XYZ file of N, CA and C in Angstrom:
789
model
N -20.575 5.307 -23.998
C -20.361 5.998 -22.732
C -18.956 5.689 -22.212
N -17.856 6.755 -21.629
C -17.059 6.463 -20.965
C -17.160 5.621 -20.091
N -15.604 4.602 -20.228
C -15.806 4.172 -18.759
C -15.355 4.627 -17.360
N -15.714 3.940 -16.565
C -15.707 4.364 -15.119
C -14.595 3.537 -14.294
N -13.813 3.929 -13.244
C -12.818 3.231 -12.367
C -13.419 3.273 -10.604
N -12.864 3.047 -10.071
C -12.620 2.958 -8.456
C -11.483 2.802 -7.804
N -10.481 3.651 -7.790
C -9.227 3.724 -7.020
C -8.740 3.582 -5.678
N -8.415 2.481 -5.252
C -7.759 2.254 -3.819
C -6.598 2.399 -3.810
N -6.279 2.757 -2.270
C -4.787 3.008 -2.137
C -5.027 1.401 -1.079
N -3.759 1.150 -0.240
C -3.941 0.074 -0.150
C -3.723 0.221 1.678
N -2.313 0.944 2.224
C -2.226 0.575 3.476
C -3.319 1.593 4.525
N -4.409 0.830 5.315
C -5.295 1.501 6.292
C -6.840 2.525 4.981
N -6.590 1.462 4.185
C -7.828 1.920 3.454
C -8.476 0.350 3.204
N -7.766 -0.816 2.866
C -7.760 -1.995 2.517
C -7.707 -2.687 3.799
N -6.328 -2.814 4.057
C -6.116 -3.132 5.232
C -5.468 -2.791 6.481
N -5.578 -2.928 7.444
C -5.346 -2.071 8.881
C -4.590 -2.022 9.274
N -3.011 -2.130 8.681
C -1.758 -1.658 8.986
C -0.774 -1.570 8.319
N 0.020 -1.131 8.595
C 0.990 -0.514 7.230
C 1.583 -2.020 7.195
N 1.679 -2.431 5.251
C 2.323 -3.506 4.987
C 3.754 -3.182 5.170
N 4.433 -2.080 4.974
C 5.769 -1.963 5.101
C 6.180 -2.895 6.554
N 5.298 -2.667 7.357
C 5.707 -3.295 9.004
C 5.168 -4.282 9.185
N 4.303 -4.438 8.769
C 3.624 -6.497 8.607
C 4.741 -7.330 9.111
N 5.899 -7.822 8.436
C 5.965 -8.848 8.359
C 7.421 -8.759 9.469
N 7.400 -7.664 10.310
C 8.698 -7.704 11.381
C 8.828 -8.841 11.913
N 7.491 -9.798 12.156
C 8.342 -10.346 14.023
C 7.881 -12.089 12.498
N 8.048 -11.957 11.340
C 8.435 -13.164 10.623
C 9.916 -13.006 10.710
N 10.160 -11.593 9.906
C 11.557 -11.851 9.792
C 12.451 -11.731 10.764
N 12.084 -11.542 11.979
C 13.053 -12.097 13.270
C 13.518 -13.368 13.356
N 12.051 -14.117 13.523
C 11.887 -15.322 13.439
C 13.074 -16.147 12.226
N 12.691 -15.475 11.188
C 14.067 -15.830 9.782
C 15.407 -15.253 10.096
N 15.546 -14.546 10.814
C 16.756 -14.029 11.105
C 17.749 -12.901 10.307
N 16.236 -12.424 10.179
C 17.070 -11.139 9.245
C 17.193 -9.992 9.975
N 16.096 -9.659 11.264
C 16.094 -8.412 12.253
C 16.330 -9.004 13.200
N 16.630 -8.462 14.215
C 16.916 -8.701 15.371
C 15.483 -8.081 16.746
N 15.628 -8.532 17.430
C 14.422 -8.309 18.720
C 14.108 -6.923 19.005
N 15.386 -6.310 18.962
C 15.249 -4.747 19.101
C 14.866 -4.193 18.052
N 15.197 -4.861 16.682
C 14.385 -3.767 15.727
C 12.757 -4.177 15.539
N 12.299 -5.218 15.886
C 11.122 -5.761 16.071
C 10.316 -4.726 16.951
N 10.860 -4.647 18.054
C 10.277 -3.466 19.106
C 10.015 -2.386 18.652
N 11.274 -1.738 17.750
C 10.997 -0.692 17.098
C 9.993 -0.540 15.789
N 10.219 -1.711 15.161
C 8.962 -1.909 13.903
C 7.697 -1.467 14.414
N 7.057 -2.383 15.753
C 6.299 -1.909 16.659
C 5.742 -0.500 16.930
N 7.085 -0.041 17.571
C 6.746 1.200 17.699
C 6.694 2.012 16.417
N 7.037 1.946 15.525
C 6.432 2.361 13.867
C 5.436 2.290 13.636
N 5.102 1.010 13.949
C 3.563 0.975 13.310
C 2.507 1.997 14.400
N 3.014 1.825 15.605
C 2.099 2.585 16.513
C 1.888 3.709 15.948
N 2.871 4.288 15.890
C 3.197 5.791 15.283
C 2.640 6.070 14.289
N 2.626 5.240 13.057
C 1.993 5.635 11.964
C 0.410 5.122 11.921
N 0.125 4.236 12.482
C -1.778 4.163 12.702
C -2.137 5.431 13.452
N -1.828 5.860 14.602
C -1.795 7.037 15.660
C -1.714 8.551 14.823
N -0.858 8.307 14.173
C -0.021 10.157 13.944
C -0.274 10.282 12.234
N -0.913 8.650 11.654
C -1.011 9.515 9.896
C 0.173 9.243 9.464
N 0.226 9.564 8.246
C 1.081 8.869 7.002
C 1.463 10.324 6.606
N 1.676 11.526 7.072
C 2.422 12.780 6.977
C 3.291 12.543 5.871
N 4.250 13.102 4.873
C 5.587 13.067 4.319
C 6.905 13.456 5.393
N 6.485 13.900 6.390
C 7.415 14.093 7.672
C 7.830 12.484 8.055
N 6.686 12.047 8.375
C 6.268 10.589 9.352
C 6.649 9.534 8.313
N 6.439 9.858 6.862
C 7.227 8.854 5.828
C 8.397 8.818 5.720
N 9.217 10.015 5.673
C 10.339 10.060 5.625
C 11.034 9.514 6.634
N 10.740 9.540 7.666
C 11.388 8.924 9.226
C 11.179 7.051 9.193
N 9.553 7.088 8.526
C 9.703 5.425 8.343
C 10.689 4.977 7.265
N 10.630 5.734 6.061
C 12.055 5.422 5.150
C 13.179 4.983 5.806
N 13.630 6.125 6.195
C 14.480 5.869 7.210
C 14.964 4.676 8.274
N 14.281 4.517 8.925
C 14.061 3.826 9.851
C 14.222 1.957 9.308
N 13.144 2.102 8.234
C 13.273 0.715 7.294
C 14.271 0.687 6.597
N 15.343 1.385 5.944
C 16.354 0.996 5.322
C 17.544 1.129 5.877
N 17.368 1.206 7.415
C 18.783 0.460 7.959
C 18.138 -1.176 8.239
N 16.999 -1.641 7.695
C 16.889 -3.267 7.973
C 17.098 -4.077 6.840
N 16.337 -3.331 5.499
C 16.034 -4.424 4.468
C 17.691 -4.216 3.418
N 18.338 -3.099 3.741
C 19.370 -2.928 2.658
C 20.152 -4.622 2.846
N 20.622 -5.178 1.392
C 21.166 -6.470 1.264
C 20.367 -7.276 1.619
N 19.613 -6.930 1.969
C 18.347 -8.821 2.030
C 18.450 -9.695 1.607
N 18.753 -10.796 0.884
C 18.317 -12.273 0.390
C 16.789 -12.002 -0.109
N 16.662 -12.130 -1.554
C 15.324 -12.271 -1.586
C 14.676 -13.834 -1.273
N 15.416 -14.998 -1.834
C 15.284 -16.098 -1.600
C 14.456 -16.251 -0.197
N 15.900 -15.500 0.387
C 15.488 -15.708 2.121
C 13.976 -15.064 2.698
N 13.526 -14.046 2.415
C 12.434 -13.172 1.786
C 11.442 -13.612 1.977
N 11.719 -14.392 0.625
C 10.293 -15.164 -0.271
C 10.108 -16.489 0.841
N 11.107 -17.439 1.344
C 10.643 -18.487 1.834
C 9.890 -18.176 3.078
N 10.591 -16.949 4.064
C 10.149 -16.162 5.072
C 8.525 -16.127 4.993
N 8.276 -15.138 3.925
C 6.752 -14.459 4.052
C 5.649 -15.306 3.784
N 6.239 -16.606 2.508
C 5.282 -17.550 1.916
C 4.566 -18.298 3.428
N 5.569 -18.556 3.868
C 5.292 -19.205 5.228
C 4.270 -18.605 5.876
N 4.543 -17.323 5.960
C 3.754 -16.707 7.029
C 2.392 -15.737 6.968
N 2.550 -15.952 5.344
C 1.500 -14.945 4.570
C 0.014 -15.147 5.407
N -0.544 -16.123 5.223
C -1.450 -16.077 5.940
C -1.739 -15.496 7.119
N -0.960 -15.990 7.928
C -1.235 -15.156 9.575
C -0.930 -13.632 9.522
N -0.126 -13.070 8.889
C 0.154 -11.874 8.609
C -0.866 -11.000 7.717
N -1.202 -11.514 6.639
C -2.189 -10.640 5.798
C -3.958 -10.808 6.187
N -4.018 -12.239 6.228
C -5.639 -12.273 6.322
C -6.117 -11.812 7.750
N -5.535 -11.549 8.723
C -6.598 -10.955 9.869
C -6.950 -9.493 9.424
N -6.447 -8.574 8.514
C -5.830 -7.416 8.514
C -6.858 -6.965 7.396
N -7.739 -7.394 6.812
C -8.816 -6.647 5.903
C -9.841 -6.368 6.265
N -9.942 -4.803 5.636
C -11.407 -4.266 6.091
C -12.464 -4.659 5.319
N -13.457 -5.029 6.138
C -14.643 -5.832 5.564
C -15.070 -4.904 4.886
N -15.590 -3.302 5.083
C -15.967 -2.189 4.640
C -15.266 -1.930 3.358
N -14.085 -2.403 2.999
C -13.341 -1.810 1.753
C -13.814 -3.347 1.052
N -13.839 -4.510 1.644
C -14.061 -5.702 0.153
C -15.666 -5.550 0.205
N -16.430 -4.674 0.733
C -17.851 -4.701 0.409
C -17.758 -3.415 -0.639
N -16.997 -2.192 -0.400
C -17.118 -1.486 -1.499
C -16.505 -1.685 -2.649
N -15.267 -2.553 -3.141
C -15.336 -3.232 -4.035
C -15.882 -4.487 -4.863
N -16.530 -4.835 -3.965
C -17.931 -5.733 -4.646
C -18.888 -5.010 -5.494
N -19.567 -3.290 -4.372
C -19.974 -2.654 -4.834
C -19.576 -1.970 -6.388
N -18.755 -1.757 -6.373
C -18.257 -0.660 -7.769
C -17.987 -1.720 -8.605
N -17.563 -2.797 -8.514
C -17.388 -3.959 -9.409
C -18.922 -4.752 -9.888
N -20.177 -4.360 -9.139
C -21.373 -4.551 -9.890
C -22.054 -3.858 -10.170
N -21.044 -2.313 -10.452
C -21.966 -1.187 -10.797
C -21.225 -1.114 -11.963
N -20.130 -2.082 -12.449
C -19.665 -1.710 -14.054
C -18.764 -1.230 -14.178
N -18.050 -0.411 -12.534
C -16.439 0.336 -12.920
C -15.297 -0.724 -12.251
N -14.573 -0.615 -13.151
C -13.107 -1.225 -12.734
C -12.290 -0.895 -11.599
N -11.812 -1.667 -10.903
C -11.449 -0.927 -9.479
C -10.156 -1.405 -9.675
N -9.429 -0.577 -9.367
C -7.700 -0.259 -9.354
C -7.127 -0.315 -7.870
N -5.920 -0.620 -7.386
C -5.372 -0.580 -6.316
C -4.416 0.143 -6.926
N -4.189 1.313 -5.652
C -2.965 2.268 -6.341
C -2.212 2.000 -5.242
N -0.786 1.866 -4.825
C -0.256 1.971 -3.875
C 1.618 1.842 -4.124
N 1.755 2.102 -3.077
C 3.176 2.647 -2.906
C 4.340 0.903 -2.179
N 3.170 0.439 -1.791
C 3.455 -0.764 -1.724
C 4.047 -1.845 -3.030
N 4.647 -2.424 -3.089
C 5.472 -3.514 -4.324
C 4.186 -4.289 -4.960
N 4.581 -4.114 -6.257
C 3.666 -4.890 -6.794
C 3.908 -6.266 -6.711
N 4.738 -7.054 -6.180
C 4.838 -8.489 -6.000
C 3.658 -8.639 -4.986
N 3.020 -7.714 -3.765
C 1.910 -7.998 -2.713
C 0.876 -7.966 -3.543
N 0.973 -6.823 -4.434
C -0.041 -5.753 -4.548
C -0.986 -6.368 -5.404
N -0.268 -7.173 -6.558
C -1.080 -7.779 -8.026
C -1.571 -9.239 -7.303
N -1.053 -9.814 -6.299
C -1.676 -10.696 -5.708
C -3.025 -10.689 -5.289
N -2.830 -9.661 -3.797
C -3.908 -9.449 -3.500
C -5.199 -8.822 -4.127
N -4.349 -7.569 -5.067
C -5.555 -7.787 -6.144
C -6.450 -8.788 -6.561
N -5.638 -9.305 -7.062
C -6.375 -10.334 -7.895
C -7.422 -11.219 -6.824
N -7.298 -11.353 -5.766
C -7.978 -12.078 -4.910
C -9.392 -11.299 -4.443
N -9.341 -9.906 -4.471
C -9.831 -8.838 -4.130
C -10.955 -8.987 -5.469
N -10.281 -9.373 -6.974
C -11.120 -8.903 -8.051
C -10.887 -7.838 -8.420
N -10.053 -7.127 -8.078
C -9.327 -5.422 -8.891
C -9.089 -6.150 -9.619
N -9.407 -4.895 -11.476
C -9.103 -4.892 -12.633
C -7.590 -4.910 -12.601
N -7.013 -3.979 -12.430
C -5.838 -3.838 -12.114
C -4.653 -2.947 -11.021
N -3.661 -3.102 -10.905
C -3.548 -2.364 -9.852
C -1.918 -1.197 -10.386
N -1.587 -0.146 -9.365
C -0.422 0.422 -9.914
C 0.124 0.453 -8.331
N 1.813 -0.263 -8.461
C 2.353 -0.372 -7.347
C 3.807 -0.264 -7.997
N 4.743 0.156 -6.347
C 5.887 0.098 -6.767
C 6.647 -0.998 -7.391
N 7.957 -0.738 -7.951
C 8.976 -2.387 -8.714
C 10.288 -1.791 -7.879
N 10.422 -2.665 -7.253
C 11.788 -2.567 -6.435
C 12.831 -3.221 -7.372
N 13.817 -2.703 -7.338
C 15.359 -3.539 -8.587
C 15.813 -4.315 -7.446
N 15.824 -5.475 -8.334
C 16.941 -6.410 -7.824
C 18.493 -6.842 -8.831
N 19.553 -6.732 -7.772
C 20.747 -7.453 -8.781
C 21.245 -8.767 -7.879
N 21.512 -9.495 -8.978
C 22.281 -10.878 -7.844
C 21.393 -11.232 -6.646
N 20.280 -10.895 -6.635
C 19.639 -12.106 -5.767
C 19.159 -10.963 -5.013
N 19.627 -9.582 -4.577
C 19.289 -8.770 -3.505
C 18.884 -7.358 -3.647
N 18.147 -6.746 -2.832
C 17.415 -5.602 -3.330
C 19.007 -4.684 -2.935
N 18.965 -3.804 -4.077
C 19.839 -3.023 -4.383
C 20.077 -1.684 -3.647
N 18.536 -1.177 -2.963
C 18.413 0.270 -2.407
C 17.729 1.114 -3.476
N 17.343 0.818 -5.069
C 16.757 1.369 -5.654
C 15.931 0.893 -6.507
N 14.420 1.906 -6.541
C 13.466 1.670 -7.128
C 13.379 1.996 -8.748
N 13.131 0.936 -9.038
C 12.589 1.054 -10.855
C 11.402 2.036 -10.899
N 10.366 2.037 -10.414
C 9.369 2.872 -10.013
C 8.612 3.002 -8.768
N 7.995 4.414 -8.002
C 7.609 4.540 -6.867
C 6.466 5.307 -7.059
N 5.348 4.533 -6.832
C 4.302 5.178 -6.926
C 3.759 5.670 -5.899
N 3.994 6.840 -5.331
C 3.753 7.518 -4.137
C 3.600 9.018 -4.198
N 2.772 9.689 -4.069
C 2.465 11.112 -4.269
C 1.585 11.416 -4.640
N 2.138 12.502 -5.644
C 1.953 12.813 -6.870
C 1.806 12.355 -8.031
N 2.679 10.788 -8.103
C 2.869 9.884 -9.344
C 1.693 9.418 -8.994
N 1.145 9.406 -7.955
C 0.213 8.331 -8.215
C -0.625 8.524 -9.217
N -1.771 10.464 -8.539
C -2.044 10.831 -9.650
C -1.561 10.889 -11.370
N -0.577 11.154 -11.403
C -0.165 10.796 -12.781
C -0.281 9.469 -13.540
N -0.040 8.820 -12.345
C -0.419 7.000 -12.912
C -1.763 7.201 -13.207
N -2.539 7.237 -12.429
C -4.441 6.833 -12.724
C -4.111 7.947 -14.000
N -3.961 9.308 -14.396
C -4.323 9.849 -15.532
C -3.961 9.355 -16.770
N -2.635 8.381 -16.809
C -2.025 7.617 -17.739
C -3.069 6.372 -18.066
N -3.612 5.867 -16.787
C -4.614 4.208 -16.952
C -5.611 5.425 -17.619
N -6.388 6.105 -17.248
C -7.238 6.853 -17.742
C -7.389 7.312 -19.354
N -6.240 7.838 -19.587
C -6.034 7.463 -21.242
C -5.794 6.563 -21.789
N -5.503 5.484 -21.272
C -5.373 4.398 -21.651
C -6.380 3.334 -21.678
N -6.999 3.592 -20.850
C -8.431 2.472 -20.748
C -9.865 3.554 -20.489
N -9.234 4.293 -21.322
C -11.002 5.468 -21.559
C -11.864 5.757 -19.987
N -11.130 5.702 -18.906
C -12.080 6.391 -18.223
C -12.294 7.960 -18.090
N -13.523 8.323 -17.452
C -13.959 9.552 -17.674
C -13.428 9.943 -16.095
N -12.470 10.720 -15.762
C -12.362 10.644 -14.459
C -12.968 11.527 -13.974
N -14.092 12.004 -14.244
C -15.003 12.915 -13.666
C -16.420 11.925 -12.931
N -15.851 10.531 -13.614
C -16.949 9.949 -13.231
C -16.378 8.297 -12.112
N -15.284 8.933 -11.752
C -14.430 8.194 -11.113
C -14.107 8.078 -9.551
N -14.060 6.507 -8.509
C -14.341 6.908 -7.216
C -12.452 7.105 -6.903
N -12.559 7.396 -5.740
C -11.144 7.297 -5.222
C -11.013 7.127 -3.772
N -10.308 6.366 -3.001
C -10.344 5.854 -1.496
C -9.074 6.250 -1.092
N -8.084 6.979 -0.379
C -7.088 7.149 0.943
C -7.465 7.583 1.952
N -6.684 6.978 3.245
C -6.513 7.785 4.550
C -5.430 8.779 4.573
N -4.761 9.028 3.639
C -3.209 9.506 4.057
C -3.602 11.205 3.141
N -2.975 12.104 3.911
C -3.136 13.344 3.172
C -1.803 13.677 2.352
N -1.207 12.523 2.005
C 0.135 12.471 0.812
C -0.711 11.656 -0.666
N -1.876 11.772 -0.752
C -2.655 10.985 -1.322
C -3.978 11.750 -1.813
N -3.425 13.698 -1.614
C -4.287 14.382 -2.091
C -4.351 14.476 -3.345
N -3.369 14.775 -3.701
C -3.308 14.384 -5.984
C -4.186 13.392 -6.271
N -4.204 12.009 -5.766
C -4.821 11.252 -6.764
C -6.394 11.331 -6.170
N -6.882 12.065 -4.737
C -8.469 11.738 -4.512
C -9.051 13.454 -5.542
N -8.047 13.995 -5.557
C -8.073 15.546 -6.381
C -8.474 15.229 -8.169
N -7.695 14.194 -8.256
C -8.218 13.721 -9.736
C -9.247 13.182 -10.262
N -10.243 12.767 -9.106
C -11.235 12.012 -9.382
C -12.425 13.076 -9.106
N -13.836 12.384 -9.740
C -15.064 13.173 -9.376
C -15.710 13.002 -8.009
N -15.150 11.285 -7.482
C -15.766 11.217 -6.282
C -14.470 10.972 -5.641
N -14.164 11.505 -4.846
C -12.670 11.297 -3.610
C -13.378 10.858 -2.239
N -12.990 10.139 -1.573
C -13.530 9.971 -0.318
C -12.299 9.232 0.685
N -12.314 10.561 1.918
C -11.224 9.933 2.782
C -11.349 8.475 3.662
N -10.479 7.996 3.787
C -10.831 6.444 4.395
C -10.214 6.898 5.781
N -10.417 6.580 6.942
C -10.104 6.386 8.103
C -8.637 7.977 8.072
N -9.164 8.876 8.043
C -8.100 10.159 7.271
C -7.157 10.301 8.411
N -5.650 10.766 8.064
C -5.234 11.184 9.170
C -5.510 12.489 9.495
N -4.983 13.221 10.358
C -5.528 14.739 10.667
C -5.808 15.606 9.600
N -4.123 15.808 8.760
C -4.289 16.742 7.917
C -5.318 16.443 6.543
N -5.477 15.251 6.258
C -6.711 14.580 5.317
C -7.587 14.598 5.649
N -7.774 14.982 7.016
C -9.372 15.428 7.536
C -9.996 16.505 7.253
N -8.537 17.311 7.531
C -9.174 18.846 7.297
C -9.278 18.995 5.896
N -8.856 18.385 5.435
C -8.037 18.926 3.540
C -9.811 18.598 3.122
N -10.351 17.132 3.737
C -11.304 16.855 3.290
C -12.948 17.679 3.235
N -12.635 18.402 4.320
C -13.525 19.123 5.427
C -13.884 20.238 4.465
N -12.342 20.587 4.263
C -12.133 21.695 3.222
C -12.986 21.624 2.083
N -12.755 20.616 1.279
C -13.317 20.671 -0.145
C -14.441 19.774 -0.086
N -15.256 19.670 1.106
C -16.553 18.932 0.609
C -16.132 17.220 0.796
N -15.591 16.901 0.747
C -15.427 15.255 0.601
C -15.773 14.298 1.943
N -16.387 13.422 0.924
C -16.794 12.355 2.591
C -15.978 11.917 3.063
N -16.216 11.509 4.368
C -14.949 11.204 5.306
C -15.472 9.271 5.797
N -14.813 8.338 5.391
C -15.910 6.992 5.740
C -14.689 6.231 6.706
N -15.469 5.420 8.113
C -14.577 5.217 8.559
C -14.934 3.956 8.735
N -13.315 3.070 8.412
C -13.890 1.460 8.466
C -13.039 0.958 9.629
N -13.880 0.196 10.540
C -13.409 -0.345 12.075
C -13.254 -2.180 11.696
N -13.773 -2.971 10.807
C -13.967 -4.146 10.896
C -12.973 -4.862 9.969
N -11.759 -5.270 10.643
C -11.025 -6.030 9.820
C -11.624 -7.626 9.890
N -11.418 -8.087 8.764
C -12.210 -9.428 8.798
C -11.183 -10.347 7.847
N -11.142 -11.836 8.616
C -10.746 -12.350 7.890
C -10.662 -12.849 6.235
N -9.843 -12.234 5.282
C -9.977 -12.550 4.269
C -10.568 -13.710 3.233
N -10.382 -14.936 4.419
C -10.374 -16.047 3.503
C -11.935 -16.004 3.815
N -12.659 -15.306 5.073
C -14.348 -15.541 4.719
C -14.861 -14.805 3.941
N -14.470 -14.052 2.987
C -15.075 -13.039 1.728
C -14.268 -13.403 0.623
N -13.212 -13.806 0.724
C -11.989 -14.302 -0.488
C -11.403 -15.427 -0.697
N -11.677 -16.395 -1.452
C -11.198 -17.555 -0.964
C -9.619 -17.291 -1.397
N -9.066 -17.866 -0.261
C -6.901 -17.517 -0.815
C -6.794 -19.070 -1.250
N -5.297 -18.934 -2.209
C -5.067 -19.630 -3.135
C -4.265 -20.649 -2.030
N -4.051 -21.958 -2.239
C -3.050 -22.568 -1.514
C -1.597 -22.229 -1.526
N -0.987 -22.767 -0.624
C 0.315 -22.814 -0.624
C 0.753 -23.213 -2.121
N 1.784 -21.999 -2.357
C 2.899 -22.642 -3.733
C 3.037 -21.201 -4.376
N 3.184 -21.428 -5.620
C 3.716 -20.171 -6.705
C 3.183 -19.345 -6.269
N 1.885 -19.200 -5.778
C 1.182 -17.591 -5.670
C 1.556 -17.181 -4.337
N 1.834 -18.010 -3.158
C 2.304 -17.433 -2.396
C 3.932 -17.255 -2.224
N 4.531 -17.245 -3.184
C 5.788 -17.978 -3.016
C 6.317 -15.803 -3.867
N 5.042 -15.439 -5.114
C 5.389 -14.925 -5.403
C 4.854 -13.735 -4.934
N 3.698 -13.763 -3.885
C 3.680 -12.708 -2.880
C 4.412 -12.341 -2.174
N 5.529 -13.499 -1.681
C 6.295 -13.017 -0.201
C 7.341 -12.074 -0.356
N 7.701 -11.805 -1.524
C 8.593 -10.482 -1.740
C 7.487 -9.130 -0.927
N 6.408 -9.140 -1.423
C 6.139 -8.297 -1.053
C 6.255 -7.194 -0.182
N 6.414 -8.037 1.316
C 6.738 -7.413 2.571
C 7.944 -6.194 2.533
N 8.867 -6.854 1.448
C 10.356 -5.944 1.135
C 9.782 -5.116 0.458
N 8.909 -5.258 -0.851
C 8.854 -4.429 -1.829
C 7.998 -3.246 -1.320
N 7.180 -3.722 -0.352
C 6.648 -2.289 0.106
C 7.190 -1.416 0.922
N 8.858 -1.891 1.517
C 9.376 -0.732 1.851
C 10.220 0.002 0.684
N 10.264 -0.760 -0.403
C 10.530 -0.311 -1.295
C 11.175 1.589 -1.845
N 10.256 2.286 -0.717
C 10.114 3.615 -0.972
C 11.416 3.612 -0.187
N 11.852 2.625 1.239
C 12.653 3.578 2.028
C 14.189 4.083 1.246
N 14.116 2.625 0.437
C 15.784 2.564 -0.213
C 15.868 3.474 -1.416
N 14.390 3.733 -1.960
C 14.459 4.913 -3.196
C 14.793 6.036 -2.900
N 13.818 6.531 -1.980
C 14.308 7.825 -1.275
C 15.560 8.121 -0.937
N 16.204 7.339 -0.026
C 17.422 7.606 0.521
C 18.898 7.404 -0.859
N 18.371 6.660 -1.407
C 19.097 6.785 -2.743
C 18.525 8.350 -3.754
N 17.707 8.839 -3.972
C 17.283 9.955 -4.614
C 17.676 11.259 -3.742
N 17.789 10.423 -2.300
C 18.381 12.117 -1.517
C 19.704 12.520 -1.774
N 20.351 11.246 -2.148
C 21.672 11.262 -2.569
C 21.782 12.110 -3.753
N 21.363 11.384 -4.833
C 21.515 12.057 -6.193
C 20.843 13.481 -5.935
N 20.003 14.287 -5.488
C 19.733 15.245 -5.692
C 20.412 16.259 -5.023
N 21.273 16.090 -3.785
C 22.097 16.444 -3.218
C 22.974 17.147 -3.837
């Protein structure tokens, strides 16, 4: 028999706010933003829990994030987030998403995290989560600092293309396959699967959903991680999460570098 998957996306399906903006008022604190862009991170995140993950509303957060992270210190980064990982990530999971991956993980299918977020967060928290595996962006680094461009961006359309690639690759039947987003930039990959189901949808993923039949599930209970997951101590694993926070804006410096070249 074919096998079977379970596809998550990760920001406001997993957990309850966009990781791109997580980790603002650390890196104040480190001294990489300043108070006013903190306010504004703020008001980002408002905006994007409120108004949906649009490609309008992405493009403006692109934006917006890569007048902060261009030239970063990753060093500086990594010591930043390791620090702060905890207070930042574990209030922020939905109990509803680590109960449905318990679920699909004792029904025999492999559960994937797909996201647009850096895989330095992404393969972490996986792994803590118990995802088989996950597909996330790789931000380039030269000389110590993120460059403005992505090695790969898994956001769209790719995403779908990613799961159809794991799919030939690890024999699933994707007719017999679940799939989880809130974001209606995240119609390709719930379109590829047999079961799609919107997570907490924004407008236009409501209707899209409404449209074609698909359940709509809405999760309110973020719960602390470490009481469903036990987290690893301080050291290498958090040391090699704390990129993360950068790598999931990852998209802003690709984009704005790809608007260039296509120009």
């Amino acid at each position: 028999m074919a096998r079977a998957a379970a596809f998550f996306d990760l920001d406001k399906t997993i957990i309850a706010k966009s990781s791109t903006l997580a980790f603002s008022k650390p890196f104040q604190a480190g001294g990489l933003i300043s108070r006013r862009a903190v306010l504004r991170s703020a008001y980002a995140q408002f905006v994007y829990l409120v108004g949906g993950a649009d490609h309008d509303q992405m493009e403006k957060l692109r934006q917006f994030m890569s007048s902060l992270v261009g030239g970063w210190d990753v060093a500086t980064v990594r010591e930043i987030v390791a620090e702060t990982l905890r207070e930042v990530v574990d209030p922020i999971v939905y109990d509803e998403a680590v109960g449905l991956i318990a679920e699909h993980s004792l029904a025999g299918r492999d559960v994937v995290i797909v996201s647009a977020s850096g895989t330095e967060v992404v393969e972490p928290i996986g792994d803590l989560l118990g995802a088989d595996h996950v597909v996330a962006s790789r931000l380039e680094v030269v000389d110590g600092k993120y460059t403005g461009e992505i090695d790969y961006y898994a956001y769209g359309k790719e995403k779908a293309r990613a799961i159809e690639r794991l799919a030939a690759e690890r024999g699933y039947d994707l007719a017999r396959c679940y799939a989880y987003s809130d974001s209606v930039t995240d119609v390709p990959m719930l379109a590829a699967v047999g079961f799609p189901h919107a997570v907490n949808p924004d407008r236009d993923l409501r209707k899209e959903a409404a449209s074609r039949g698909w359940p709509v599930l809405v999760f309110t209970k973020p719960v602390a991680l470490r009481t469903r997951v036990p987290l690893p101590p301080a050291g290498p694993t958090l040391a090699a999460l704390a990129v993360g926070g950068v790598v999931a804006v990852g998209g802003v410096l690709w984009a704005g570098a790809r608007r260039k070249r296509d120009a």
